[in-house]
Structure formats: C-alpha cells, structure tokens
XYZ file of C-alpha atoms in Angstrom:
698
model
C -101.099 -53.977 1.050
C -103.067 -56.760 -0.685
C -102.229 -54.918 -3.809
C -98.307 -54.572 -3.119
C -98.656 -58.502 -2.440
C -100.135 -59.184 -5.382
C -97.313 -57.288 -7.606
C -94.890 -59.286 -5.942
C -95.846 -62.829 -5.635
C -95.284 -63.495 -9.753
C -91.344 -62.295 -8.996
C -90.625 -64.189 -6.145
C -92.750 -67.502 -8.178
C -90.463 -66.510 -11.215
C -87.194 -66.217 -9.028
C -87.777 -69.336 -6.979
C -88.209 -70.691 -10.201
C -84.835 -69.828 -11.616
C -83.109 -71.820 -8.942
C -85.280 -74.856 -9.103
C -84.507 -75.288 -12.562
C -80.419 -74.387 -12.182
C -80.410 -77.050 -9.445
C -82.267 -79.602 -11.634
C -80.707 -78.886 -15.430
C -77.310 -77.492 -13.680
C -76.521 -73.952 -15.007
C -73.648 -71.878 -15.500
C -71.723 -70.326 -13.066
C -68.351 -68.553 -12.259
C -66.235 -70.511 -10.049
C -63.139 -67.897 -9.484
C -63.078 -64.025 -10.148
C -60.068 -61.833 -9.872
C -58.113 -60.300 -7.792
C -56.375 -57.050 -7.349
C -52.398 -56.498 -8.189
C -49.727 -54.720 -8.109
C -47.060 -55.199 -11.141
C -43.632 -53.661 -12.224
C -43.810 -51.923 -15.760
C -41.969 -54.867 -18.221
C -43.990 -57.717 -15.422
C -46.643 -60.231 -16.182
C -50.178 -59.988 -14.679
C -52.757 -62.633 -15.018
C -56.823 -61.613 -13.940
C -58.390 -65.081 -13.217
C -61.702 -65.686 -14.356
C -63.140 -69.399 -14.211
C -66.419 -70.593 -15.473
C -68.790 -73.872 -14.594
C -71.120 -75.012 -17.258
C -71.088 -72.147 -19.027
C -73.838 -70.882 -21.961
C -73.263 -67.664 -22.183
C -70.363 -65.338 -23.585
C -67.177 -64.232 -21.662
C -65.558 -60.935 -22.236
C -63.113 -58.641 -20.236
C -63.569 -54.881 -19.047
C -61.178 -52.331 -18.351
C -62.549 -49.552 -16.628
C -65.869 -49.932 -17.610
C -65.365 -50.648 -21.526
C -65.831 -54.341 -23.262
C -62.529 -55.646 -24.904
C -64.170 -58.594 -26.488
C -64.840 -62.058 -26.767
C -61.810 -63.341 -28.553
C -59.565 -65.457 -26.526
C -56.951 -63.532 -28.910
C -58.381 -59.954 -27.597
C -56.366 -58.910 -31.371
C -57.116 -54.682 -30.338
C -54.931 -55.210 -27.151
C -51.723 -57.159 -28.576
C -50.115 -57.785 -25.021
C -53.622 -59.050 -23.505
C -56.055 -62.000 -24.235
C -57.419 -65.018 -22.567
C -55.644 -68.020 -21.334
C -57.189 -71.538 -19.791
C -58.479 -74.980 -20.817
C -61.570 -77.222 -20.560
C -62.160 -79.778 -18.632
C -65.127 -82.179 -16.987
C -65.099 -82.430 -13.801
C -68.278 -84.658 -12.377
C -70.625 -84.041 -15.089
C -69.564 -80.143 -15.433
C -67.705 -78.839 -17.217
C -64.993 -76.289 -16.140
C -63.456 -73.656 -18.727
C -60.608 -71.058 -18.118
C -60.837 -67.407 -19.223
C -58.174 -65.697 -17.366
C -56.963 -61.848 -18.617
C -52.880 -61.833 -19.287
C -50.863 -59.038 -19.863
C -47.682 -59.523 -20.956
C -45.150 -56.361 -20.450
C -47.273 -54.380 -18.264
C -47.335 -50.372 -19.230
C -48.600 -48.006 -17.385
C -50.972 -48.007 -19.145
C -52.617 -51.350 -17.855
C -53.551 -49.338 -14.793
C -57.118 -49.178 -13.759
C -60.664 -51.576 -12.842
C -61.205 -54.557 -14.481
C -63.722 -57.535 -14.273
C -64.809 -60.220 -15.707
C -68.346 -61.512 -16.619
C -70.797 -64.090 -18.479
C -73.466 -63.208 -20.513
C -77.316 -64.584 -20.003
C -79.005 -66.796 -21.798
C -82.225 -68.441 -22.269
C -81.699 -70.976 -20.327
C -79.925 -69.089 -17.775
C -81.287 -64.955 -17.482
C -78.557 -64.376 -15.149
C -75.342 -62.041 -16.330
C -72.414 -63.523 -14.299
C -70.320 -60.414 -13.073
C -67.253 -60.818 -10.626
C -66.006 -58.371 -7.951
C -64.379 -55.008 -10.013
C -60.446 -55.244 -9.529
C -57.962 -53.137 -9.859
C -54.379 -53.290 -11.545
C -52.119 -50.744 -10.063
C -48.499 -49.985 -11.879
C -45.863 -49.134 -9.611
C -42.594 -47.341 -11.870
C -39.257 -45.870 -10.526
C -38.030 -42.974 -10.909
C -36.142 -42.548 -14.158
C -33.047 -41.149 -12.035
C -32.110 -38.722 -9.230
C -30.103 -35.757 -9.937
C -28.723 -32.972 -7.823
C -28.811 -29.270 -9.665
C -25.906 -27.956 -10.050
C -23.762 -30.551 -10.864
C -20.746 -32.604 -8.916
C -19.827 -29.678 -7.071
C -21.881 -27.442 -5.081
C -20.644 -23.802 -4.059
C -21.930 -23.058 -0.494
C -20.892 -19.520 0.687
C -19.723 -19.578 5.112
C -22.099 -19.199 6.719
C -24.650 -18.208 4.563
C -27.975 -20.113 4.039
C -28.038 -21.753 0.477
C -30.936 -24.474 -1.383
C -29.856 -27.098 -2.509
C -32.603 -29.363 -5.134
C -33.003 -32.695 -6.049
C -34.756 -33.860 -8.876
C -36.783 -37.775 -9.053
C -39.347 -37.388 -11.826
C -41.106 -40.032 -13.336
C -42.181 -42.408 -10.428
C -45.440 -44.297 -9.468
C -46.013 -43.580 -6.890
C -44.654 -40.974 -5.956
C -41.028 -41.704 -4.652
C -40.107 -40.518 -0.660
C -37.203 -38.293 -1.042
C -34.303 -38.797 1.714
C -31.504 -36.563 2.038
C -27.737 -37.533 4.180
C -24.272 -35.486 4.615
C -21.238 -37.569 5.540
C -20.222 -38.147 8.724
C -23.354 -36.649 10.112
C -25.939 -38.862 8.894
C -30.059 -38.186 7.774
C -31.054 -34.651 7.480
C -34.366 -33.882 8.840
C -34.006 -30.434 9.512
C -34.895 -27.893 6.528
C -36.234 -29.944 4.020
C -39.480 -29.899 1.883
C -40.584 -31.480 -1.285
C -42.853 -30.497 -4.012
C -44.713 -33.244 -6.194
C -46.527 -33.193 -9.346
C -48.595 -36.043 -11.050
C -49.474 -36.669 -14.636
C -52.640 -36.970 -14.720
C -52.936 -39.255 -18.250
C -49.761 -41.480 -17.122
C -50.228 -40.989 -13.388
C -46.820 -40.739 -12.696
C -44.994 -38.117 -10.267
C -42.090 -35.959 -10.567
C -40.875 -35.017 -7.396
C -38.335 -31.581 -6.551
C -36.443 -31.993 -3.066
C -34.739 -29.165 -1.232
C -32.619 -29.023 1.651
C -31.698 -25.665 2.813
C -27.810 -25.786 4.748
C -25.799 -23.211 6.379
C -22.406 -24.406 5.707
C -19.518 -23.985 8.435
C -16.015 -24.322 7.639
C -16.678 -28.086 8.991
C -18.940 -28.906 5.787
C -16.170 -28.297 3.261
C -15.388 -31.210 1.140
C -17.921 -33.184 2.599
C -20.700 -35.640 0.459
C -24.330 -34.410 0.482
C -26.828 -37.417 -0.383
C -29.979 -37.429 -1.908
C -32.147 -41.277 -1.993
C -35.574 -41.662 -4.225
C -37.201 -44.613 -3.322
C -40.788 -46.029 -3.787
C -42.476 -49.275 -3.786
C -41.161 -49.998 -7.480
C -37.191 -49.997 -6.479
C -35.552 -52.820 -4.545
C -33.098 -50.798 -3.221
C -32.793 -46.829 -3.232
C -31.525 -44.781 -6.354
C -29.267 -42.078 -5.035
C -26.917 -39.477 -5.860
C -23.745 -37.167 -4.197
C -22.311 -33.688 -4.429
C -19.580 -32.451 -3.056
C -19.441 -29.176 -0.964
C -17.454 -26.417 -1.655
C -17.834 -24.579 1.415
C -16.231 -20.624 0.116
C -15.312 -18.031 2.017
C -14.024 -14.245 2.056
C -10.228 -14.091 2.542
C -9.189 -14.311 6.595
C -6.034 -12.267 6.970
C -3.324 -11.619 9.652
C -1.246 -7.791 9.270
C 2.008 -7.940 10.674
C 5.434 -5.988 9.938
C 8.985 -7.192 10.432
C 9.967 -4.571 13.272
C 10.605 -6.558 15.952
C 11.097 -3.360 18.075
C 9.434 -0.261 18.356
C 9.619 1.349 15.175
C 11.382 4.331 14.275
C 12.103 7.805 11.464
C 13.693 6.166 8.508
C 13.142 2.336 9.343
C 12.602 0.313 5.948
C 9.058 -1.418 6.783
C 7.327 -4.009 4.736
C 3.921 -4.485 6.154
C 2.221 -7.993 4.861
C -0.822 -9.988 4.603
C -1.584 -13.481 5.061
C -4.301 -16.199 5.645
C -6.423 -18.123 3.553
C -9.723 -18.074 1.121
C -11.756 -19.819 -1.184
C -11.627 -18.945 -4.250
C -7.506 -18.383 -3.981
C -7.838 -15.512 -6.450
C -7.390 -12.845 -4.080
C -6.650 -8.837 -4.933
C -4.682 -6.881 -2.699
C -5.781 -3.414 -1.990
C -3.702 -0.829 -0.002
C -4.736 2.001 1.927
C -3.079 5.288 4.095
C -6.074 6.838 6.611
C -8.708 5.353 4.238
C -6.768 6.514 0.965
C -6.229 4.126 -1.549
C -2.191 3.996 -1.861
C -1.718 3.959 -6.064
C 0.519 0.502 -7.384
C 0.178 -1.134 -4.566
C -1.321 -4.438 -5.679
C 0.744 -7.328 -3.635
C 0.283 -9.214 -0.427
C 2.946 -6.606 0.772
C 3.771 -3.035 1.092
C 7.471 -1.691 1.008
C 8.151 1.515 2.879
C 12.259 2.240 2.189
C 12.527 4.801 4.922
C 9.299 5.732 6.928
C 8.821 8.643 8.292
C 7.134 10.382 11.294
C 4.446 12.151 8.684
C 3.100 7.952 9.136
C 2.912 8.404 13.201
C -0.376 7.743 14.419
C -1.468 6.501 10.703
C -3.556 3.954 10.461
C -2.179 1.122 7.255
C -5.249 -1.166 6.233
C -4.563 -4.314 3.994
C -7.216 -5.250 1.787
C -8.366 -8.655 0.090
C -10.801 -9.112 -2.227
C -12.277 -12.106 -4.181
C -15.659 -13.031 -5.366
C -17.177 -14.092 -2.110
C -15.852 -10.604 -1.058
C -13.450 -8.114 1.051
C -11.802 -7.940 4.666
C -9.850 -6.087 5.729
C -6.971 -5.943 8.136
C -4.888 -2.942 10.014
C -2.491 -1.717 12.301
C -2.197 2.035 13.531
C 1.401 3.162 14.136
C 3.576 4.743 16.571
C 6.673 5.722 15.443
C 9.218 7.133 17.594
C 11.055 10.250 15.627
C 13.356 13.266 16.697
C 12.082 16.337 17.629
C 11.331 18.046 14.717
C 9.793 22.769 15.315
C 6.778 24.030 14.041
C 5.796 26.913 13.406
C 8.287 28.476 14.777
C 9.409 32.288 13.896
C 12.580 32.807 14.078
C 12.571 36.224 14.082
C 10.404 38.689 15.826
C 10.517 42.638 15.077
C 10.401 44.460 18.694
C 9.744 48.226 19.928
C 12.464 48.896 22.996
C 10.532 48.771 26.541
C 7.393 46.960 24.676
C 7.083 43.343 25.642
C 6.629 40.322 23.547
C 6.049 36.245 23.965
C 8.445 34.165 21.605
C 7.031 30.949 21.500
C 8.544 27.331 20.209
C 6.302 25.043 19.277
C 8.214 20.972 18.536
C 6.458 17.952 17.419
C 8.126 14.392 18.164
C 7.609 10.675 19.456
C 8.409 11.167 22.463
C 7.037 13.987 22.694
C 9.915 16.538 23.028
C 9.951 18.748 26.719
C 10.453 22.483 25.558
C 13.364 25.052 27.095
C 14.386 28.066 26.636
C 18.239 30.447 26.966
C 20.193 32.661 25.900
C 22.546 31.778 23.412
C 25.515 32.960 25.257
C 24.289 31.448 28.003
C 23.119 27.561 29.678
C 20.797 28.657 32.587
C 17.361 27.653 31.788
C 14.778 30.455 31.433
C 11.388 28.497 30.398
C 10.871 25.141 30.554
C 7.254 26.197 28.093
C 6.624 26.147 24.564
C 6.818 30.205 25.304
C 8.940 32.799 26.672
C 7.488 35.942 27.782
C 9.796 39.693 27.628
C 8.322 42.277 29.545
C 10.051 46.090 28.903
C 12.245 45.195 26.307
C 15.973 46.910 26.241
C 18.768 46.232 24.304
C 20.060 43.473 26.335
C 17.471 41.755 25.505
C 18.114 41.550 22.062
C 19.962 39.416 20.332
C 19.329 35.735 19.453
C 17.498 33.283 21.489
C 17.784 29.138 21.639
C 15.029 27.092 22.005
C 16.138 23.540 22.693
C 13.322 20.205 21.939
C 14.528 17.704 24.256
C 13.239 14.028 24.264
C 12.602 12.667 27.146
C 13.142 8.596 25.450
C 14.616 6.963 22.329
C 17.837 8.310 21.900
C 16.963 10.823 20.346
C 19.484 14.380 20.242
C 18.318 17.792 21.332
C 17.909 19.871 18.565
C 18.764 23.682 18.436
C 16.555 26.507 16.849
C 17.894 30.241 16.645
C 14.959 32.722 17.318
C 16.421 36.289 16.898
C 14.978 38.958 18.642
C 15.273 42.423 16.150
C 14.938 45.637 16.862
C 12.593 47.466 15.274
C 14.267 51.365 12.991
C 13.990 52.885 9.833
C 15.677 50.813 6.446
C 19.343 51.037 5.795
C 20.242 50.321 1.920
C 23.291 47.755 1.978
C 24.078 47.034 -1.564
C 27.170 47.936 -3.313
C 27.251 50.992 -4.946
C 28.794 50.279 -8.223
C 27.403 47.425 -9.903
C 28.531 45.968 -13.604
C 26.446 43.794 -16.522
C 27.457 43.184 -20.036
C 26.570 44.850 -22.705
C 23.464 43.209 -25.326
C 22.353 41.094 -22.353
C 20.123 41.136 -19.963
C 20.978 43.016 -16.677
C 20.302 43.855 -13.425
C 20.360 45.908 -9.724
C 20.281 45.368 -6.696
C 18.925 47.032 -3.875
C 20.110 44.747 -0.819
C 17.578 46.586 2.362
C 17.944 46.023 5.773
C 14.671 46.778 7.367
C 12.942 45.553 10.662
C 10.044 45.481 10.098
C 9.851 45.464 6.159
C 9.755 48.161 3.834
C 6.293 49.562 2.889
C 7.044 50.235 -0.570
C 10.562 50.381 -2.858
C 10.757 52.979 -5.622
C 13.211 52.923 -8.434
C 14.679 56.329 -9.917
C 16.342 56.682 -13.430
C 17.071 59.962 -14.768
C 14.776 61.591 -12.074
C 11.932 60.214 -13.034
C 10.260 56.827 -11.147
C 10.490 53.709 -13.241
C 7.259 52.531 -14.693
C 7.773 49.252 -14.890
C 4.620 47.973 -16.749
C 4.635 50.767 -19.539
C 8.716 50.527 -20.530
C 8.266 47.194 -21.783
C 11.508 46.679 -20.229
C 11.970 47.134 -16.730
C 10.713 44.548 -14.165
C 11.240 43.885 -10.603
C 11.554 40.663 -8.211
C 12.106 40.836 -4.584
C 13.190 38.330 -1.592
C 12.752 38.471 1.901
C 15.458 38.062 4.184
C 15.415 37.612 8.027
C 15.597 41.856 8.202
C 15.175 42.814 5.162
C 14.675 42.370 1.423
C 16.161 41.941 -2.017
C 14.768 43.942 -4.729
C 15.725 43.720 -7.905
C 15.592 46.340 -10.833
C 15.726 43.551 -14.261
C 16.614 44.975 -18.058
C 16.137 43.368 -20.519
C 19.277 43.545 -23.490
C 21.378 46.535 -22.178
C 21.995 49.105 -24.735
C 24.658 51.790 -23.539
C 22.354 54.241 -22.542
C 21.372 51.620 -19.489
C 24.534 52.364 -17.574
C 24.494 54.823 -14.916
C 23.109 56.090 -12.098
C 20.160 53.807 -10.367
C 18.392 55.697 -7.296
C 17.035 53.438 -4.770
C 14.718 54.599 -2.154
C 12.812 52.350 0.885
C 10.245 53.488 3.278
C 8.906 51.943 6.022
C 6.924 52.772 9.480
C 10.241 53.605 11.327
C 11.831 55.969 8.082
C 13.829 55.564 4.745
C 16.750 55.309 3.123
C 17.832 56.579 -0.827
C 21.040 55.404 -2.444
C 22.489 55.921 -5.730
C 23.695 52.792 -7.455
C 25.790 53.041 -10.336
C 25.258 50.020 -13.439
C 28.723 49.961 -14.880
C 30.031 47.767 -17.711
C 32.251 44.229 -16.997
C 35.283 45.005 -17.538
C 37.411 43.037 -19.335
C 40.921 41.082 -18.361
C 43.501 42.673 -21.034
C 45.229 39.555 -23.329
C 48.033 40.621 -22.267
C 47.545 39.829 -18.594
C 45.988 36.363 -19.476
C 49.504 35.913 -21.820
C 51.840 36.497 -18.974
C 49.383 34.152 -16.238
C 49.952 31.246 -18.071
C 53.532 32.224 -18.577
C 54.675 32.800 -15.115
C 52.228 29.129 -14.433
C 54.737 27.378 -16.640
C 57.443 28.701 -15.111
C 56.675 28.077 -11.877
C 56.032 24.136 -12.418
C 59.289 24.458 -14.410
C 60.660 25.221 -11.341
C 59.532 23.155 -8.863
C 59.756 20.465 -10.810
C 63.768 21.195 -11.454
C 64.360 21.251 -7.625
C 62.477 18.203 -6.508
C 65.231 16.240 -9.078
C 68.239 18.634 -7.008
C 66.634 17.383 -3.878
C 66.731 13.405 -4.977
C 69.887 14.038 -6.195
C 71.343 15.525 -3.104
C 69.529 13.178 -0.616
C 70.944 9.735 -2.709
C 74.860 11.451 -2.225
C 73.585 12.199 1.749
C 72.864 8.152 1.942
C 76.131 7.156 0.069
C 78.191 9.215 3.374
C 76.594 7.963 5.510
C 77.015 4.585 4.833
C 80.267 4.504 5.952
C 80.911 3.405 8.899
C 84.957 2.873 9.855
C 87.199 5.265 11.146
C 88.524 6.178 7.747
C 84.916 7.324 6.778
C 84.788 9.138 9.887
C 87.686 10.876 8.943
C 86.625 11.684 5.080
C 83.400 13.318 6.624
C 85.131 15.329 8.825
C 86.802 16.640 6.011
C 84.398 17.050 4.070
C 82.435 18.392 6.324
C 85.527 21.140 7.163
C 84.947 22.518 3.230
C 83.667 25.501 2.332
C 82.058 24.033 -0.309
C 80.695 21.103 1.328
C 79.695 23.025 3.754
C 77.719 25.767 1.436
C 75.970 22.364 -0.110
C 74.739 21.180 3.223
C 72.677 24.679 3.777
C 71.356 24.671 0.510
C 70.051 21.304 0.615
C 68.701 21.619 4.259
C 66.919 24.895 2.960
C 65.186 23.338 0.094
C 64.478 20.250 2.077
C 62.601 22.966 4.541
C 60.778 24.847 1.551
C 60.245 21.950 -0.486
C 58.903 19.436 1.745
C 55.625 20.137 1.171
C 55.644 19.935 -2.830
C 57.827 16.990 -2.599
C 57.643 15.099 0.925
C 59.612 11.455 0.150
C 59.683 10.104 3.908
C 57.548 10.575 6.927
C 60.324 11.612 9.133
C 61.365 14.810 6.912
C 57.770 15.881 6.999
C 56.779 16.429 11.068
C 56.998 20.654 10.392
C 54.263 20.257 8.741
C 52.497 18.612 12.083
C 53.346 20.230 13.990
C 51.610 23.058 12.419
C 48.487 21.398 13.865
C 49.146 22.165 16.682
C 49.424 26.147 16.761
C 47.360 26.279 19.128
C 46.719 29.945 17.236
C 44.574 27.491 15.132
C 40.813 26.391 15.039
C 41.505 22.780 15.924
C 37.314 21.978 16.550
C 37.268 20.755 13.431
C 34.755 23.709 12.350
C 34.616 27.269 10.899
C 34.980 30.236 13.014
C 31.747 32.543 13.191
C 32.987 35.556 14.408
C 30.157 38.749 15.739
C 29.935 42.350 15.144
C 28.576 44.060 17.599
C 26.723 47.397 16.239
C 23.799 45.625 14.386
C 20.362 46.209 15.673
C 21.582 46.628 19.795
C 23.453 43.300 19.119
C 26.692 44.589 21.597
C 26.327 41.842 24.234
C 25.747 38.710 22.022
C 28.997 37.398 22.971
C 29.818 36.918 19.654
C 27.863 34.465 18.479
C 26.114 36.581 15.057
C 27.540 35.028 11.166
C 29.520 36.992 10.175
C 33.353 36.406 8.850
C 34.612 32.682 8.133
C 37.103 31.206 8.805
C 38.077 27.559 7.590
C 38.943 24.852 9.826
C 42.396 24.237 11.026
C 42.613 20.197 9.393
C 42.190 21.787 6.026
C 44.341 24.954 5.690
C 48.329 24.699 4.644
C 51.342 25.072 6.663
C 51.355 28.708 7.331
C 55.558 27.862 7.537
C 55.766 26.745 4.571
C 53.389 28.815 2.564
C 55.629 31.918 1.158
C 53.320 34.091 2.471
C 49.721 33.073 0.596
C 47.060 34.096 2.856
C 45.886 30.757 4.368
C 41.875 31.442 4.251
C 41.749 31.445 0.765
C 42.209 27.221 1.261
C 40.199 24.436 2.239
C 36.666 23.221 1.833
C 33.869 24.628 3.974
C 32.859 22.131 6.427
C 28.818 22.594 6.582
C 27.524 18.933 6.936
C 24.559 19.567 4.664
C 25.617 20.234 1.247
C 26.191 23.804 -0.846
C 25.151 26.702 1.308
C 24.784 29.271 -1.773
C 22.645 31.132 0.949
C 25.870 32.751 2.300
C 26.979 33.200 -0.990
C 24.165 35.047 -2.911
C 23.674 37.699 -2.768
C 26.733 38.652 -2.155
C 27.748 40.229 1.312
C 30.677 40.764 1.197
C 30.750 44.625 1.712
C 28.232 44.184 4.597
C 29.847 42.630 7.920
C 26.954 43.662 9.722
C 24.716 40.802 7.914
C 22.006 38.925 9.577
C 21.485 34.731 8.021
C 18.613 34.581 5.211
C 15.411 33.215 7.304
C 15.431 29.783 4.959
C 18.601 28.494 6.836
C 18.830 25.420 8.204
C 18.193 25.136 12.169
C 21.431 22.904 12.354
C 23.608 24.706 14.767
C 26.885 25.702 13.835
C 30.395 25.544 16.159
C 32.307 28.346 17.119
C 34.703 29.231 18.799
C 34.049 30.575 22.525
C-alpha cells in the first residue's frame, strides 16, 4: 500500500503543477469544437474549431487520418480551414473551422479538430469526434415495362418500381387511381454499395386486376431526407382478357328443316384481334373463320347437334354453343320394302321412322283405310294368298304442320324363278354388245349361267365376255357383255337361272340391228313436207272464207236480209257454207283464231271417260305372285294426264296415249324405262323407287 502511494504521488504532483502553470501563465485551450451535421450533395459544411492562446499546431482528421496543418489543405481542393485571429482580454482567439464546399458522397465520415502539445503545454487538445452525413436523392424512379402495363384479368401480376442511388435508402410507396395507397401485397429489396454508401431499392406490388382496373393509373413514389417532395412515376393499366362472347341465330320461331340459319357470335375482347373457329359436335367446320356461320338449308342431320363458336386471342379461348332442336318431317329409316314369304308362315313387317316431333306409325292395306297396327311392327300369321300384296306404312307428325309420309311395303310370294327377257335382242356389229336376262325370282337367284354353242361361258378365259348384275325388287337383271361383236357372235344364247324353289331356262337370240331403208326415209320426209303444205293452204282458205262471212253479217237492213236469203237458197252457196263449217271443225285445233270457236276443244276435258285427277292412271295386273285381290294398286301400264292430251274428236284417229308429258313431280323416272319391260305387263317397280306416292284412279 505504501509502495503504491509512493508511485502515484509524483504523477499527482506533476498534474497539479501543470494546472497551476496554466492558471498562472494562460496556456492554450479549445474554446469551441465541431458538431455532427447532415448535408445534401453539392451543399456546404462548416465544422467549428476555435482555439485560445494556441501554442501548438492545429489540424483536422477525417476518419482518423490527419489532413495537414496548412489552412488551404492542398490535397483537398474542396476543403480549407477558415477563421480569423482576435484578442480578447489579453487572450488570443484563433478560428480553424473546416469548410467543405460542393459536398460529395466521399465527404461522409468522422471528423475531429486537434491541437498538438508544446513544451510549455504538454497537453493534446482534441475536439469531440463528429459525424458528417451526406444524403442523396435517388437518381430517378422507374416502373419496369414502359408507360402501359398489361395485366391479365384475374391473374396476379407483379409491377416493379426501381429507385437507384439514394442515401439513405428511399421509402417506396404505391397508389392506385381512385383507391388511394396500396398497403397490401408489397415488398421491398434494398442493396447498399459499401464504397459509395448509396442504396438501390426495388419495390414490387402484386395486383390481381379486375375489370374496373382497366385504364387506371398505378403510381410509385420514392422519398428520403434529400427530397423535399417525393419522386414519382406511374403506368396505365391495360387489363387484358380472353374473348367474352354470346351466340345467337336469326330464327325467332322453332327451327325447321330447310331454314336458312345464320349463327352469330359477338362480344368483346382485349386484345381485340380475335380468331374464329366453328365446330359441329366438336369437329371443326372447315373454311369458317368469321364471326358468323351460314347454313343455307339446314337439314335434319343437324337435329340435336351442338354448334360451337370459339373465339381466341393471345390471352386465351372462349366458346359458346347451342344445341339444335330442328323440326323436320317424318323420314323412314332402314325399312325393307320387299318381304319374301312362304304361304302358311308368319312374318313381321317393321317400319321405323324418325322425325321431330317423333312420328306416329300406322299400318294398313293399300286398298283399305282401316288400321292394322299403330306400332312400328305388323305381324301376320299363317299367310294366305289374300295376304300378299302391298301394305302401306304411314308416319304422321303430331304437330309441326308436316304431311303424313307413306311407304309401300310389298309382301312377295316365294317361288321358282321366271325369265322375262325379250327373246330377240339386237346389237350392231363391230361394236360392243350385250344380252339381257331379266329374271323374276323370290328369293333372289342362287346361280345364273350363260350357255353358247352348248358350252357354259367361262368369262375369265374367254377374254371377251363379262357380266354385270342389278338387283330388282323381285329379281335381277343379269347382262352378258360381249366386246367388239363379230358375225359369229350373233345367234342363240341360253340363260339358265336357279333358286331354292326351282329353275328356268330361255333361249335368247342376238340379232343384227335392222337399218331403215333409204327409200323409206326419203318418203317420210316428202310426206311430212306435203302435210305441212296442206295445213298452210287450209289455213289460208279458212281465213279467206271467214273474211267473206264477216262482210255478209255486216249488212243489217231488209234489203241485205233479202239478199242473204237468196244466197242461202243458192246450191253453190250452200256448198260453200258446208265446206267452211267442215274446215272449221277440222282445223280449229291447228289454226284457232277466236276463243268462241274452240269451245269444242274445252268440252273434251270434261269428258268423264278421261282421267281428270291430274295424275296418270296406274292399272293393276291380277296374276303376279298371288296379287289377285290387290284392287288395282300395282304398277303397270301408265295412262297420260287428261289435261295434257289432244282433243279426241279432232285427232283423226291418232292414238292419244302417244301425247302429253309424264306427271311425275320429281323429274325423269328412268327406272320405268330401263330395263325394257314393254313385253312384261306384270313387272313390279325396281327396289330403288322413291317413296313418293303416285295417285291412282280407285
């Protein structure tokens, strides 16, 4: 303890001695030191340092390093020590304040003022260490992506705002037009440069755009101490969305078959560049790239189909669809019209029909209106000959103003085949020829053979023969084709046919086509010319006599009447009048001049002997396949319409059935012409007949 006291005692004595000397002799002292300060870039800073009775050297330190004792501080062009020297009460006051002009970021740091010791005053005078803080605004505020920010409706999207070069790090704020500050779904990333001490800040806001956000402004603001007012920028929102469409069509009433239908799609989209596609039951309809789809005559095939409109832009696709409900008339489907049967067996006739509304089915005999069944099937037990013939299936729509559709179904008796071809057929030499074997066979033939010169024709080895076969309602037509006829090809051909009930054989002669003699042709031409000249002369005479009659009728006084009686009593005049009347009767059809003179023609149309129904008469045959009781409803001879026939009285014996046009409404019916049935009065219609009913006289 005594030893420690002995060591401290000299130090205390020295300190006391120094203090006494300062008081006695007035030593140097730091009167005022610097204070911490903030400055913006480009500003001016003044750090105070005032010394009294200085005897040492004054210098400033920056971050612990001395800056020199020359007031101008040459190494630091923006730094200098400023102040004046004054005396106050025998004390010398000197100012060595540090002035920094055009403040820069590198001026940021720790500063102090110090006075070095001297022999008279061993003390080191140090000011408090102060901080110079340089603050800087961010360079600018930018939102990534330009002035327009595109967002997809309902999809969360980030919007990024950047503020670089700020010190301290700026605070980032978001605002939406019409709403105010956005506080949710924002976050900030700050990165500080250690050398420059500035901070780059990225602020991100996540928006889930709504329709109301379209064309609204989103503002980003950055503020720090270096700014009097926040820096800001904004973008305009472009809310994009896939097309929003509605689908419609031009039919306001229930849609019917054969309607012209336009399907249309309209709506809006952003972007507005839209590509269109139309689909039917999920399959693309080719070539349809507009916002509408036209169907000129919509068919029943579209019933219950789904028509889809698809609109696509860069955001996505939208579809709208309509399932069609089309009213259409009854249509028969998959009905077998020709049913082969055996006597005393049972058979079920089936008639299926489609339509909208669903048609009601009714079966009846062709010669009766009494219904046999009102379902799709008609079952006949123990078939007799009286059951054979034509049955009618009727399909009626309950509503929709559609007419009842009828389909003929034939019940055909099975039996052995029968060849119905012409026994003599013709062809021209040096051309390709054919021989037709027309076979009635229910059921269809099992085999047909052609025999020539007592040998069965081998089509493969012959090289010149081939066959084609066409099925009919109750049989087939088998045609033997012969290429490039030579004289040896003409002659007899034997056609033999087999089915499960028997067989038939016929010999058919192929003969050369007979050419019409030249003399007959010349005679026919001359005769035609003579007839034309006769008709022309008769017309001239007729007009001449008619003119004479008109002059005689114009005389109205008694003298004229007397002359007329004289004329009538004259034999020559009587003869002339008679000839005129006869010519009138014979020539009215060819040279009509006045309406009242052709009444005799009109009377012909009222003749009850002629068919006035407007359709041809279909006469029945009575022996084919047990159709004795069919009451005139089979197809056979065709009689022309009465309103298309020439007057009977004036045709001078011409056959009126050779005139007039066919009354079939659906165009030329060539199936009644080929093959040639002229020698077969009992032929049924071909299997591909239209279901259109032909009116008959019953």
